[in-house]
Amino acid sequence: MENFFKCTLDFKFPTDEIDQAVLKEKDGNSDEEEEKGTPKFVPDPRFIDFDELDHFNYRPKPIKKAIKKSKNIPDVFKSIKIPIDDSDIYFCDLTEFPNIVYSEEEALKLYNNKGLFYNVQFKILSRRQSDKGEILSFTLGCVHANDGTTDQNKPKFIQNIEKCSEEKENSNPNCKVRAVFKWKSSCNYYERASKMYMHHCHPLEEDKIKYGRNGREEIMSWIEIYLQADMEWVLIQNVINKKFNTDFKYSEIYYMIQKIRNQQKLLPENKSESLELLARLKKMCEESPEARFVHEMTSDGKKIKNILIQTPQMHRLYERYSDVIFMDGTYMTNKYKMPLVIFSSINNEGKNVIVGFAIVERETKETYQWLLQSMKVMNEGKEPGVILTDFDAAMCHGIEKVFEKSEHLLCQWHMMQNFKRHFKFLKSKRSAEANQLHKMVIGLIFTESFEEFEQFLHYIFSSSLIDETKKQYLRKLVQIKQKWAAHACAWVFNGGTHTTSRIESVNARIKDKLWSKSTLSDCLDRMLEIEQQVKDNILCKEKKLNEREHVIHHPLIKHIYDQYSNFAFEKMLFEYSLCHEYFVKKLSEEKGDKQVTKYVVKDKSLRQNNIVTVLKAPMNKTKFLCNCRFNCSNNMYCSHIFSVMNLEQVKSLEGIVPLHRWTKKQEWQNYKHIDRIMDGEKPHKECLDEHGHHNHDHPDNNGQA
């Protein structure tokens, strides 16, 4: 013990005063401490760091008081720490353990294997997760430490039982040895924090390794080898306990053996769940050539790292409805905690349809770039017309790199939540100016007037209530205002929505049957089930509409009802009810290859003018276009177009270019074919003669069939 408190300093200190002060403070407690086995040696307080003496059985308070009373001890020597010997029975040097890991399971396995030399075992005490479910940091601690779970969530009678059992057995001394690992996003690994506690409150004895349900892969692989050698199950239990330093019961070994046998029944050739999913997908591709999937495996080749799947129906839906795609990721859908990324769209009936889904390891820039590039290759290089997402940095980076021709829009609801979170301090000030500023910040998203947007910006940047960091955050978002601001967004077809509410409903429907213990095959089964439900609902609704007879006397409305889906018919019927409130005036007319006629439609109530353009192609096909938001975002006839139709006495849709996006029998290839004709381009398909046969002499065929 004397060697334990040696110091290399050669100075002489007045120890007599300190020893007398210590003895005076300890005069009433010395006999009791000797009976308890306390060492009679009292260390010199000038070389003691009291935080390192938790494992000694004496009270440090009188020593601290002795230091305060002693006037002859310099302050420099009060902070000198005791040199701790690494051979102490309470000490475990964690600096020799790995400081970089890639997952919780890897850290637990490495530390338990390394801890066998020190007679120490570890467990996961706590973890900190982000809003998206990503593990930002976790803590490894001694197996004798408390788990850190809040007893408030447990019933009181359970708390009392646990408390009595701990006091009776005293089996959990709450050891404070622990190491914290933090996620480094720039390096894609967990790094151990420099601050660690390495002194146990109990002697280091050999502990049995306790494997959880998710940490038995290596053990099960050895059990599988022993089963192939026809080893008895009791002998397998003894060998496993000796090999891995565990104390598995026979029932636990029996459970693992039954699990291995069930996997072998499902797949006689492949024993892993990932290979089972790949086998199902390969069989699906053999049955239908329209099925597609792309995957990446881990370095060991046993687990799926990233996978993108398109069933035959998803591939057909992407070909038809890729003009608008919604993309979002959801969590807690499988036992591997892998995010599920969904691609969805809107069909001609206005229903949400899934056009692809992916299961990825992590939501990084590289992952999304691989995912979108694979989606592009699987669909012969076809890019979405508009892709709508939330404000995810990794997702936005992948879209800009891969989908260069697509129009990328950000969800206005998510942008509003971001603004509320960054500028919530304005609501707490409770002043008229602060409330007005808060309304202006939110108004930046939804105002459709450029002048009003500029006024809001000028007022916000000139205000003294907002600091420079918030203004800099707002400046960065203004640079991409064409993605989220209503006045700056391009008027393109987006299904009539600028939020991700449609795909959020799809996520809710998927998670209704999936949970945190679902397998990858369960995810595929849920997607196929949703596909069938959407198909059945559409067929059932169409059957009911066919059975019901509608009496429509207006010839134009009757043509719209017969040609377009019920979803589009209801929207256009409402627009037709508004067309009688406008004043229409013919503006100009141009003749040439295309006859272009423009009309001005005035709205007296809103004091707003809209221009309707009527194009007449050489093939006697007429096309109506309007510069209003409804016509651009929904690709349907608006009230302004109906007012022009009434002026021109249009009673039928014959000779008018149909809106193939919303027809009952939608033909996507014809839609693109007619668009090329309206733009003056030559069709790519063969021209047919009046009898429906190939016309080899037609100039557009160039003599080819």
XYZ file of C-alpha atoms in Angstrom:
705
model
C 0.000 0.000 0.000
C 2.914 2.366 0.680
C 4.156 1.894 -2.886
C 0.720 2.911 -4.083
C 1.121 6.446 -2.706
C 4.728 7.084 -3.692
C 5.582 10.433 -5.220
C 8.717 11.515 -7.026
C 8.878 14.986 -5.437
C 11.832 15.611 -3.109
C 10.262 18.449 -1.100
C 9.676 18.201 2.643
C 6.248 19.016 3.949
C 4.985 19.652 7.469
C 3.114 16.384 7.904
C 2.750 16.662 11.689
C 0.009 19.290 11.538
C -1.969 17.335 8.981
C -1.690 14.030 10.827
C -2.886 15.638 14.070
C -5.823 17.327 12.338
C -6.842 14.094 10.688
C -6.675 12.173 13.954
C -8.808 14.791 15.727
C -11.496 14.556 13.057
C -11.445 10.753 13.090
C -11.277 10.163 16.856
C -14.911 8.969 17.159
C -14.956 6.733 14.082
C -11.579 4.986 14.176
C -12.728 1.960 16.191
C -15.747 1.304 13.962
C -13.689 1.533 10.777
C -11.047 -0.877 12.115
C -13.772 -3.427 12.824
C -15.015 -3.104 9.244
C -11.584 -3.863 7.853
C -10.496 -0.324 6.947
C -6.738 -0.012 6.349
C -4.995 1.733 9.240
C -2.776 3.614 6.825
C -4.022 7.190 6.271
C -2.760 8.597 2.962
C -1.136 11.965 2.703
C -3.917 14.366 1.552
C -1.487 16.445 -0.478
C -1.239 13.678 -3.114
C -4.850 12.490 -3.157
C -7.457 13.058 -5.816
C -10.643 12.155 -3.952
C -12.542 11.358 -7.144
C -10.196 8.389 -7.693
C -10.717 6.919 -4.181
C -14.260 5.596 -4.461
C -13.029 2.016 -4.072
C -11.378 2.611 -0.654
C -13.415 2.052 2.481
C -12.722 5.206 4.471
C -14.412 8.576 4.674
C -12.639 11.376 2.788
C -14.487 14.250 4.533
C -12.084 14.645 7.497
C -9.132 14.650 5.099
C -10.710 17.457 3.093
C -11.299 19.433 6.274
C -7.696 18.816 7.287
C -6.474 20.295 4.027
C -8.635 23.388 4.535
C -7.386 23.883 8.109
C -3.728 23.407 7.218
C -2.202 26.793 6.407
C 1.319 25.624 5.582
C 0.435 23.532 2.495
C 0.810 25.381 -0.824
C -2.226 25.355 -3.159
C -0.120 23.834 -5.936
C 0.200 20.510 -4.124
C -3.505 20.208 -3.293
C -4.307 19.294 -6.915
C -1.637 16.570 -7.264
C -3.261 13.235 -8.107
C -2.239 9.785 -6.976
C -0.535 7.742 -9.691
C -2.883 4.773 -10.123
C -1.289 1.434 -10.879
C -2.820 -0.423 -13.872
C -2.562 -3.685 -11.982
C -5.203 -2.590 -9.488
C -8.024 -5.113 -9.110
C -10.573 -2.297 -9.656
C -8.999 -0.771 -12.761
C -9.611 -1.589 -16.451
C -7.622 0.322 -19.071
C -10.155 1.209 -21.793
C -7.554 3.046 -23.865
C -6.424 -0.331 -25.233
C -9.943 -1.038 -26.515
C -11.023 -0.021 -30.061
C -12.031 3.633 -30.346
C -13.706 3.444 -33.794
C -16.700 1.211 -34.558
C -19.405 1.154 -37.208
C -22.414 -0.105 -35.229
C -23.649 -0.902 -31.728
C -23.408 -4.636 -32.328
C -19.790 -4.365 -33.457
C -18.834 -2.254 -30.420
C -20.497 -4.673 -28.011
C -18.833 -7.689 -29.626
C -15.338 -6.142 -29.743
C -15.472 -4.861 -26.169
C -16.759 -8.142 -24.758
C -14.074 -10.120 -26.594
C -11.384 -7.700 -25.415
C -12.863 -7.656 -21.917
C -12.305 -11.385 -21.480
C -8.653 -10.596 -20.776
C -9.643 -8.146 -18.004
C -12.501 -10.294 -16.670
C -14.960 -7.552 -17.648
C -18.133 -7.593 -19.744
C -20.137 -4.720 -21.214
C -23.701 -3.898 -22.207
C -25.467 -0.980 -23.911
C -26.658 1.434 -21.241
C -28.274 4.176 -23.313
C -28.569 5.628 -26.786
C -29.574 8.965 -28.276
C -31.545 9.029 -31.519
C -32.536 11.749 -33.945
C -36.096 12.544 -35.028
C -35.636 10.184 -37.974
C -34.537 7.265 -35.798
C -30.805 7.489 -36.539
C -28.530 6.587 -33.598
C -26.387 9.652 -32.858
C -24.577 8.264 -29.809
C -24.647 5.295 -27.461
C -22.989 4.333 -24.179
C -21.296 1.051 -23.280
C -21.049 0.267 -19.598
C -20.171 -2.493 -17.206
C -22.739 -5.268 -16.820
C -23.026 -4.301 -13.134
C -24.292 -0.816 -14.039
C -27.904 0.230 -13.948
C -29.593 0.354 -17.346
C -30.588 3.979 -16.949
C -34.253 3.244 -17.652
C -36.741 5.513 -15.929
C -38.610 3.756 -13.171
C -41.423 6.293 -13.525
C -42.825 4.379 -16.484
C -43.170 1.215 -14.406
C -46.013 0.530 -11.952
C -45.256 1.237 -8.317
C -45.606 -2.366 -7.170
C -42.974 -3.442 -9.750
C -40.644 -0.682 -8.520
C -41.034 -1.871 -4.931
C -40.352 -5.501 -5.900
C -37.208 -4.550 -7.825
C -36.013 -2.330 -5.000
C -36.478 -5.070 -2.391
C -34.745 -7.675 -4.552
C -31.760 -5.368 -5.117
C -31.439 -4.610 -1.410
C -31.705 -8.281 -0.522
C -29.323 -9.745 -3.089
C -27.125 -6.646 -3.572
C -26.255 -8.049 -7.005
C -26.156 -4.706 -8.845
C -23.569 -2.324 -7.341
C -24.212 0.230 -10.139
C -20.699 0.319 -11.567
C -19.834 3.621 -13.271
C -17.383 2.286 -15.873
C -18.568 3.417 -19.286
C -17.514 4.651 -22.722
C -19.526 6.968 -24.976
C -19.482 6.628 -28.778
C -20.615 9.506 -31.019
C -21.521 9.336 -34.708
C -19.177 11.170 -37.089
C -21.249 11.949 -40.171
C -18.205 13.093 -42.145
C -16.434 9.740 -41.642
C -19.469 7.400 -41.367
C -18.397 5.731 -38.120
C -18.759 6.026 -34.341
C -15.827 7.482 -32.429
C -15.254 6.984 -28.719
C -15.258 10.095 -26.565
C -11.982 10.976 -24.867
C -13.571 11.233 -21.430
C -13.998 7.784 -19.848
C -14.454 6.317 -16.385
C -12.242 3.253 -15.949
C -12.406 2.385 -12.212
C -14.906 -0.247 -11.152
C -16.692 -0.214 -7.814
C -16.301 -3.998 -7.508
C -13.425 -6.459 -7.920
C -12.955 -7.666 -11.478
C -14.151 -11.242 -11.640
C -14.928 -13.478 -14.551
C -18.472 -12.780 -15.807
C -20.480 -14.787 -18.237
C -21.228 -13.115 -21.564
C -24.916 -12.317 -21.993
C -26.061 -12.296 -25.603
C -29.306 -10.581 -26.538
C -31.759 -11.692 -29.165
C -29.993 -9.617 -31.829
C -26.400 -10.660 -31.036
C -26.422 -14.400 -31.626
C -25.472 -14.654 -35.299
C -22.002 -16.070 -34.622
C -23.299 -18.550 -32.053
C -26.055 -19.727 -34.374
C -23.546 -20.240 -37.169
C -21.540 -22.586 -34.898
C -24.720 -24.372 -33.791
C -25.532 -24.949 -37.445
C -22.096 -26.556 -37.943
C -22.612 -28.804 -34.915
C -26.041 -29.844 -36.205
C -24.514 -30.869 -39.523
C -22.097 -33.069 -37.541
C -25.094 -34.777 -35.810
C -23.971 -33.614 -32.370
C -26.382 -34.097 -29.484
C -28.197 -30.982 -28.318
C -27.020 -31.294 -24.711
C -23.442 -31.556 -25.927
C -23.995 -28.475 -28.126
C -25.088 -26.547 -25.031
C -21.917 -27.477 -23.130
C -19.608 -26.714 -26.066
C -21.221 -23.321 -26.757
C -21.046 -22.264 -23.101
C -17.356 -23.168 -22.893
C -16.429 -21.717 -26.280
C -18.155 -18.338 -25.828
C -17.985 -18.095 -22.021
C -21.779 -18.037 -21.741
C -24.385 -19.599 -19.490
C -27.110 -20.508 -21.986
C -29.857 -22.710 -20.678
C -31.030 -25.727 -22.609
C -34.281 -23.931 -23.512
C -32.333 -21.094 -25.179
C -30.218 -23.527 -27.199
C -33.414 -25.364 -28.160
C -34.973 -22.078 -29.375
C -31.950 -21.294 -31.573
C -31.909 -24.813 -33.029
C -35.611 -24.571 -33.908
C -35.039 -21.188 -35.543
C -32.245 -22.648 -37.692
C -34.441 -25.576 -38.704
C -37.317 -23.266 -39.675
C -34.979 -21.286 -41.922
C -33.776 -24.494 -43.527
C -37.387 -25.505 -44.232
C -38.090 -22.192 -45.951
C -34.896 -22.240 -47.963
C -33.142 -25.578 -48.263
C -30.280 -23.990 -50.209
C -29.979 -20.523 -48.644
C -30.118 -19.987 -44.907
C -30.460 -16.230 -44.589
C -33.462 -13.942 -44.710
C -31.784 -11.643 -47.231
C -31.227 -14.543 -49.606
C -34.851 -15.552 -49.137
C -36.012 -12.122 -50.315
C -33.642 -12.216 -53.288
C -34.939 -15.659 -54.235
C -38.523 -14.346 -54.225
C -37.576 -11.364 -56.375
C -35.710 -13.518 -58.894
C -38.736 -15.763 -59.192
C -40.931 -12.695 -59.729
C -38.636 -11.468 -62.519
C -38.773 -14.871 -64.204
C -42.568 -14.836 -64.165
C -42.873 -11.240 -65.431
C -40.170 -9.369 -67.389
C -41.568 -6.038 -66.144
C -40.454 -6.745 -62.567
C -37.179 -5.048 -61.649
C -34.884 -4.924 -58.625
C -31.340 -3.744 -57.880
C -29.456 -4.480 -54.671
C -26.140 -4.078 -52.863
C -24.795 -6.578 -50.336
C -22.604 -6.008 -47.306
C -18.900 -6.819 -47.362
C -19.479 -10.342 -46.011
C -22.145 -11.004 -48.661
C -24.737 -12.241 -46.161
C -26.991 -9.213 -45.692
C -28.639 -6.682 -47.967
C -27.174 -3.209 -47.702
C -29.468 -1.355 -50.145
C -32.236 -2.680 -52.375
C -34.641 -1.028 -54.850
C -37.739 -2.959 -55.981
C -40.343 -2.439 -58.701
C -43.097 -4.994 -59.142
C -44.640 -5.383 -62.639
C -47.550 -3.136 -61.718
C -45.212 -0.518 -60.204
C -43.162 -0.441 -63.396
C -46.277 0.080 -65.540
C -47.541 2.803 -63.222
C -44.189 4.601 -63.376
C -44.326 4.544 -67.186
C -47.790 6.103 -67.133
C -47.703 8.473 -64.156
C -44.079 9.605 -63.867
C -45.117 13.195 -64.614
C -45.320 13.739 -60.839
C -43.470 11.636 -58.234
C -43.616 11.965 -54.451
C -40.608 10.688 -52.499
C -40.226 10.218 -48.749
C -38.595 7.932 -46.195
C -40.219 6.291 -43.186
C -38.842 4.381 -40.207
C -39.609 1.589 -37.727
C -40.838 -0.762 -40.457
C -38.389 -3.670 -40.006
C -36.286 -5.286 -37.336
C -33.030 -4.107 -38.926
C -33.979 -0.423 -38.372
C -33.368 0.250 -42.067
C -35.269 3.228 -43.530
C -37.984 2.485 -46.077
C -38.016 4.937 -49.024
C -41.274 5.178 -50.997
C -41.892 6.501 -54.522
C -45.562 7.273 -55.191
C -47.713 9.061 -57.761
C -51.366 9.801 -58.655
C -53.313 7.647 -61.093
C -56.143 8.757 -63.369
C -58.676 8.041 -60.606
C -56.899 10.409 -58.213
C -55.653 7.524 -56.048
C -52.190 7.273 -54.528
C -50.187 4.523 -56.203
C -46.732 3.185 -55.321
C -44.313 3.172 -58.255
C -41.285 1.807 -56.378
C -39.782 1.341 -52.932
C -36.342 0.850 -51.459
C -34.809 -0.341 -48.199
C -31.486 1.339 -47.435
C -28.901 1.070 -44.701
C -28.431 4.813 -44.129
C -29.914 7.963 -45.628
C -26.723 9.527 -46.953
C -25.931 11.489 -50.106
C -24.166 8.507 -51.648
C -27.109 6.208 -50.858
C -29.693 8.498 -52.456
C -27.479 9.079 -55.469
C -27.181 5.308 -55.991
C -30.914 4.879 -55.395
C -32.056 7.523 -57.895
C -29.511 6.439 -60.499
C -30.777 2.858 -60.200
C -34.358 4.093 -60.522
C -33.413 5.936 -63.700
C -31.657 2.912 -65.226
C -34.493 0.526 -64.315
C -36.956 2.702 -66.267
C -34.828 3.140 -69.413
C -33.538 6.578 -68.422
C -36.977 8.118 -67.907
C -36.908 10.984 -65.412
C -39.918 12.325 -63.488
C -41.480 15.536 -64.706
C -41.853 16.870 -61.155
C -40.482 15.297 -57.975
C -41.789 16.558 -54.636
C -39.936 15.862 -51.364
C -39.429 17.271 -47.903
C -36.401 19.402 -47.006
C -33.898 16.530 -46.654
C -30.344 17.565 -47.570
C -29.170 14.117 -48.698
C -32.302 13.569 -50.791
C -32.045 17.011 -52.433
C -28.378 16.412 -53.279
C -29.180 13.103 -54.996
C -32.019 14.635 -57.035
C -29.846 17.497 -58.288
C -27.104 15.074 -59.335
C -29.272 12.447 -61.069
C -32.579 14.015 -62.169
C -31.216 17.060 -63.954
C -34.273 17.493 -66.220
C -36.836 17.120 -63.439
C -38.478 20.005 -61.610
C -37.729 19.596 -57.896
C -40.252 21.075 -55.446
C -40.051 21.195 -51.649
C -43.036 20.529 -49.416
C -44.513 23.837 -48.264
C -45.789 22.305 -45.022
C -42.306 21.125 -44.040
C -40.887 24.531 -44.965
C -43.487 26.180 -42.744
C -42.467 23.913 -39.845
C -38.804 24.845 -40.406
C -39.653 28.550 -40.341
C -41.728 28.140 -37.181
C -38.900 26.284 -35.457
C -36.222 28.845 -36.380
C -38.354 31.929 -35.688
C -40.378 30.747 -32.693
C -38.615 33.328 -30.499
C -40.788 35.971 -32.187
C -43.927 34.406 -30.678
C -42.436 34.492 -27.182
C -41.748 38.250 -27.314
C -45.495 38.981 -27.272
C -45.301 42.298 -29.078
C -47.218 43.566 -32.078
C -44.054 43.987 -34.144
C -42.831 40.459 -33.348
C -46.205 38.916 -34.254
C -46.257 40.857 -37.504
C -42.735 39.651 -38.324
C -43.731 36.049 -37.625
C -46.708 36.320 -39.995
C -44.472 37.801 -42.694
C -41.951 34.957 -42.372
C -44.730 32.393 -42.878
C -46.231 34.552 -45.626
C -43.040 34.213 -47.672
C -44.102 30.655 -48.499
C -47.697 31.164 -49.569
C -47.890 34.625 -51.116
C -48.342 34.570 -54.905
C -47.404 38.213 -55.425
C -43.806 39.054 -56.252
C -44.194 42.621 -54.911
C -45.589 41.367 -51.596
C -42.751 38.826 -51.297
C -40.153 41.575 -51.776
C -41.891 43.805 -49.218
C -41.846 41.000 -46.652
C -38.136 40.376 -47.246
C -37.269 44.069 -46.946
C -39.187 44.410 -43.682
C -37.660 41.223 -42.199
C -34.048 42.081 -43.067
C -34.419 45.648 -41.779
C -35.853 44.550 -38.417
C -33.653 44.616 -35.311
C -35.597 41.807 -33.597
C -33.999 39.158 -35.823
C -30.290 38.465 -35.337
C -27.777 37.986 -38.125
C -27.681 34.175 -37.898
C -31.420 33.907 -38.613
C -31.114 36.373 -41.463
C -28.266 34.351 -42.952
C -30.407 31.200 -42.701
C -33.206 33.008 -44.546
C -30.828 34.267 -47.256
C -29.759 30.698 -48.059
C -33.370 29.601 -48.467
C -34.234 32.588 -50.640
C -31.573 31.403 -53.089
C -33.712 28.297 -53.782
C -37.102 30.048 -53.525
C -38.169 28.546 -56.872
C -38.593 25.236 -55.013
C -40.856 26.355 -52.157
C -42.150 29.926 -52.619
C -45.576 30.014 -54.280
C -44.835 33.104 -56.386
C -41.516 31.735 -57.714
C -42.413 28.086 -58.376
C -42.832 27.052 -61.977
C -46.437 26.421 -62.955
C -46.045 22.793 -63.869
C -48.222 19.746 -63.342
C -47.924 18.635 -59.697
C -51.231 16.870 -59.120
C -52.773 19.982 -57.576
C -50.657 19.838 -54.413
C -47.416 21.373 -53.169
C -47.057 19.206 -50.059
C -46.083 15.617 -49.303
C -49.452 14.868 -47.690
C -50.217 12.181 -50.288
C -47.075 10.166 -49.619
C -47.480 10.680 -45.866
C -50.836 8.923 -46.141
C -49.120 6.124 -48.084
C -46.540 5.796 -45.292
C -49.293 5.598 -42.688
C -51.028 2.883 -44.668
C -47.805 0.878 -44.950
C -46.965 1.180 -41.253
C -50.481 0.096 -40.342
C -49.437 -3.540 -40.896
C -45.660 -3.268 -40.326
C -43.812 -2.803 -37.045
C -40.282 -2.743 -35.671
C -39.951 -6.566 -35.751
C -41.087 -7.101 -39.348
C -38.797 -8.808 -41.839
C -37.809 -7.614 -45.299
C -40.176 -10.139 -46.843
C -42.992 -8.660 -44.758
C -42.311 -5.275 -46.378
C -42.653 -6.824 -49.838
C -45.862 -8.613 -48.838
C -47.341 -5.357 -47.546
C -46.564 -3.581 -50.834
C -48.227 -6.335 -52.852
C -51.236 -6.210 -50.554
C -51.634 -2.440 -51.031
C -51.339 -2.867 -54.803
C -54.166 -5.378 -54.816
C -56.342 -3.209 -52.559
C -55.991 -0.172 -54.843
C -56.795 -2.286 -57.887
C -59.865 -3.841 -56.248
C -61.171 -0.456 -55.080
C -60.875 1.034 -58.567
C -62.617 -1.929 -60.205
C -65.367 -1.925 -57.593
C -65.944 1.810 -57.988
C -65.973 1.536 -61.778
C -68.500 -1.281 -61.574
C -70.806 0.812 -59.395
C -70.533 3.774 -61.757
C -71.406 1.573 -64.727
C -74.447 0.207 -62.930
C -75.667 3.704 -62.102
C -77.296 5.697 -64.913
C -76.677 9.460 -64.941
C -79.060 11.668 -66.844
C -76.959 14.534 -68.250
C -78.632 16.866 -70.742
C -75.695 19.164 -71.445
C -73.781 17.645 -74.411
C -70.352 18.970 -73.363
C -70.691 17.740 -69.771
C -71.932 14.366 -71.029
C -68.833 13.999 -73.235
C -66.590 14.843 -70.262
C -68.390 12.279 -68.101
C -68.090 9.546 -70.730
C -64.424 10.192 -71.527
C -62.744 11.057 -68.219
C -62.474 9.407 -64.817
C -64.861 10.260 -62.018
C -62.132 12.150 -60.121
C -61.407 14.442 -63.081
C -65.109 14.797 -63.944
C -66.017 16.099 -60.476
C -63.229 18.672 -60.522
C -64.053 19.907 -64.029
C -67.778 19.983 -63.243
C -67.080 22.369 -60.359
C -64.965 24.553 -62.656
C -67.784 24.605 -65.205
C -70.153 25.949 -62.558
C -67.906 29.039 -62.234
C -67.487 29.809 -65.922
C -70.612 32.013 -66.193
C -69.142 34.687 -63.896
C -66.461 35.827 -66.355
C -66.318 38.333 -69.186
C -64.588 36.967 -72.325
C -63.044 39.071 -75.073
C -61.197 37.951 -78.190
C -57.685 39.384 -78.126
C -55.846 38.369 -81.303
C -55.596 35.700 -83.972
C -52.535 34.426 -85.838
C -52.602 32.168 -88.869
C -49.898 29.921 -90.235
C -49.113 26.271 -89.821
C -50.957 26.581 -86.522
C -53.944 28.829 -86.039
C -53.487 30.565 -82.672
C -56.356 32.475 -81.091
C -56.052 34.257 -77.743
C -58.866 35.323 -75.418
C -58.860 37.528 -72.337
C -61.029 36.242 -69.491
C -61.789 38.877 -66.861
C -62.849 38.056 -63.338
C -64.836 40.990 -61.974
C -64.837 39.853 -58.349
C -61.072 39.261 -58.113
C -60.110 41.930 -60.655
C -57.863 39.422 -62.369
C -57.316 38.707 -66.059
C -56.401 35.332 -67.513
C -55.395 34.521 -71.068
C -56.756 31.436 -72.803
C -54.886 30.251 -75.904
C -56.590 28.074 -78.500
C -54.291 26.120 -80.846
C -55.556 24.486 -84.028
C -53.134 21.974 -85.563
C -53.036 20.922 -89.237
C -54.769 17.617 -88.356
C -57.883 19.560 -87.220
C -57.025 18.984 -83.561
C -57.764 21.839 -81.184
C -55.942 22.368 -77.910
C -57.001 24.727 -75.101
C -54.387 26.259 -72.798
C -54.761 28.718 -69.915
C -52.216 30.548 -67.784
C -54.089 30.002 -64.510
C -52.662 27.856 -61.732
C -55.463 25.281 -61.796
C -54.928 24.409 -65.456
C -51.140 24.233 -65.102
C -51.005 22.225 -61.870
C -53.924 19.834 -62.589
C -53.838 19.579 -66.408
C -57.647 19.863 -66.523
C -60.086 22.252 -68.137
C -60.463 25.296 -65.899
C -63.369 27.716 -65.598
C -61.641 30.155 -67.994
C -61.413 27.494 -70.731
C -65.070 26.583 -70.232
C -66.050 30.255 -70.621
C -64.201 30.359 -73.970
C -65.905 27.100 -75.008
C -69.270 28.666 -74.257
C -68.350 31.689 -76.354
C -67.288 29.473 -79.274
C -70.387 27.275 -78.849
C -68.357 24.090 -78.266
C -70.882 21.305 -77.640
C -68.637 18.271 -78.001
C -65.054 17.186 -77.345
C -64.668 15.777 -80.828
C -61.709 17.380 -82.552
C -60.197 18.510 -79.215
C -56.946 17.044 -77.952
C -57.975 14.786 -75.039
C -56.414 15.017 -71.598
C -54.915 11.519 -71.651
C -53.711 11.885 -68.069
C -57.291 11.590 -66.786
C -59.080 9.415 -69.348
C -60.869 6.271 -68.236
C -58.802 4.152 -70.636
C -55.524 5.939 -70.391
C -53.006 5.510 -73.247
C -49.716 7.061 -72.257
C -47.854 6.504 -75.512
C -50.629 8.190 -77.510
C -50.463 11.130 -75.124
C -46.796 11.748 -75.903
C -47.466 11.066 -79.603
C -50.167 13.762 -79.826
C -48.040 16.243 -77.878
C -45.289 15.889 -80.500
C -47.814 16.494 -83.289
C -49.098 19.628 -81.552
C -45.511 20.895 -81.224
C -44.920 20.379 -84.965
C -42.636 17.351 -84.605
C -42.834 14.193 -86.657
C -44.340 11.189 -84.912
C -42.035 8.319 -83.988
C -44.637 5.675 -84.713
C -45.493 4.359 -88.139
C -48.206 6.147 -90.069
C -51.207 4.079 -91.123
C -53.363 4.454 -94.204
C -57.118 4.806 -94.173
C -57.559 1.026 -93.973
C -55.323 0.723 -90.909
C -52.369 -0.844 -92.780
C -48.756 0.362 -92.902
C -48.313 3.125 -95.459
C -44.744 2.670 -96.725
C -45.076 5.589 -99.133
C -45.961 8.084 -96.409
C -43.269 10.796 -96.106
C -43.098 10.403 -92.315
C -42.154 6.740 -92.670
C -39.136 7.372 -94.890
C -39.891 4.141 -96.778
C -39.642 1.977 -93.652
C -42.307 -0.260 -92.206
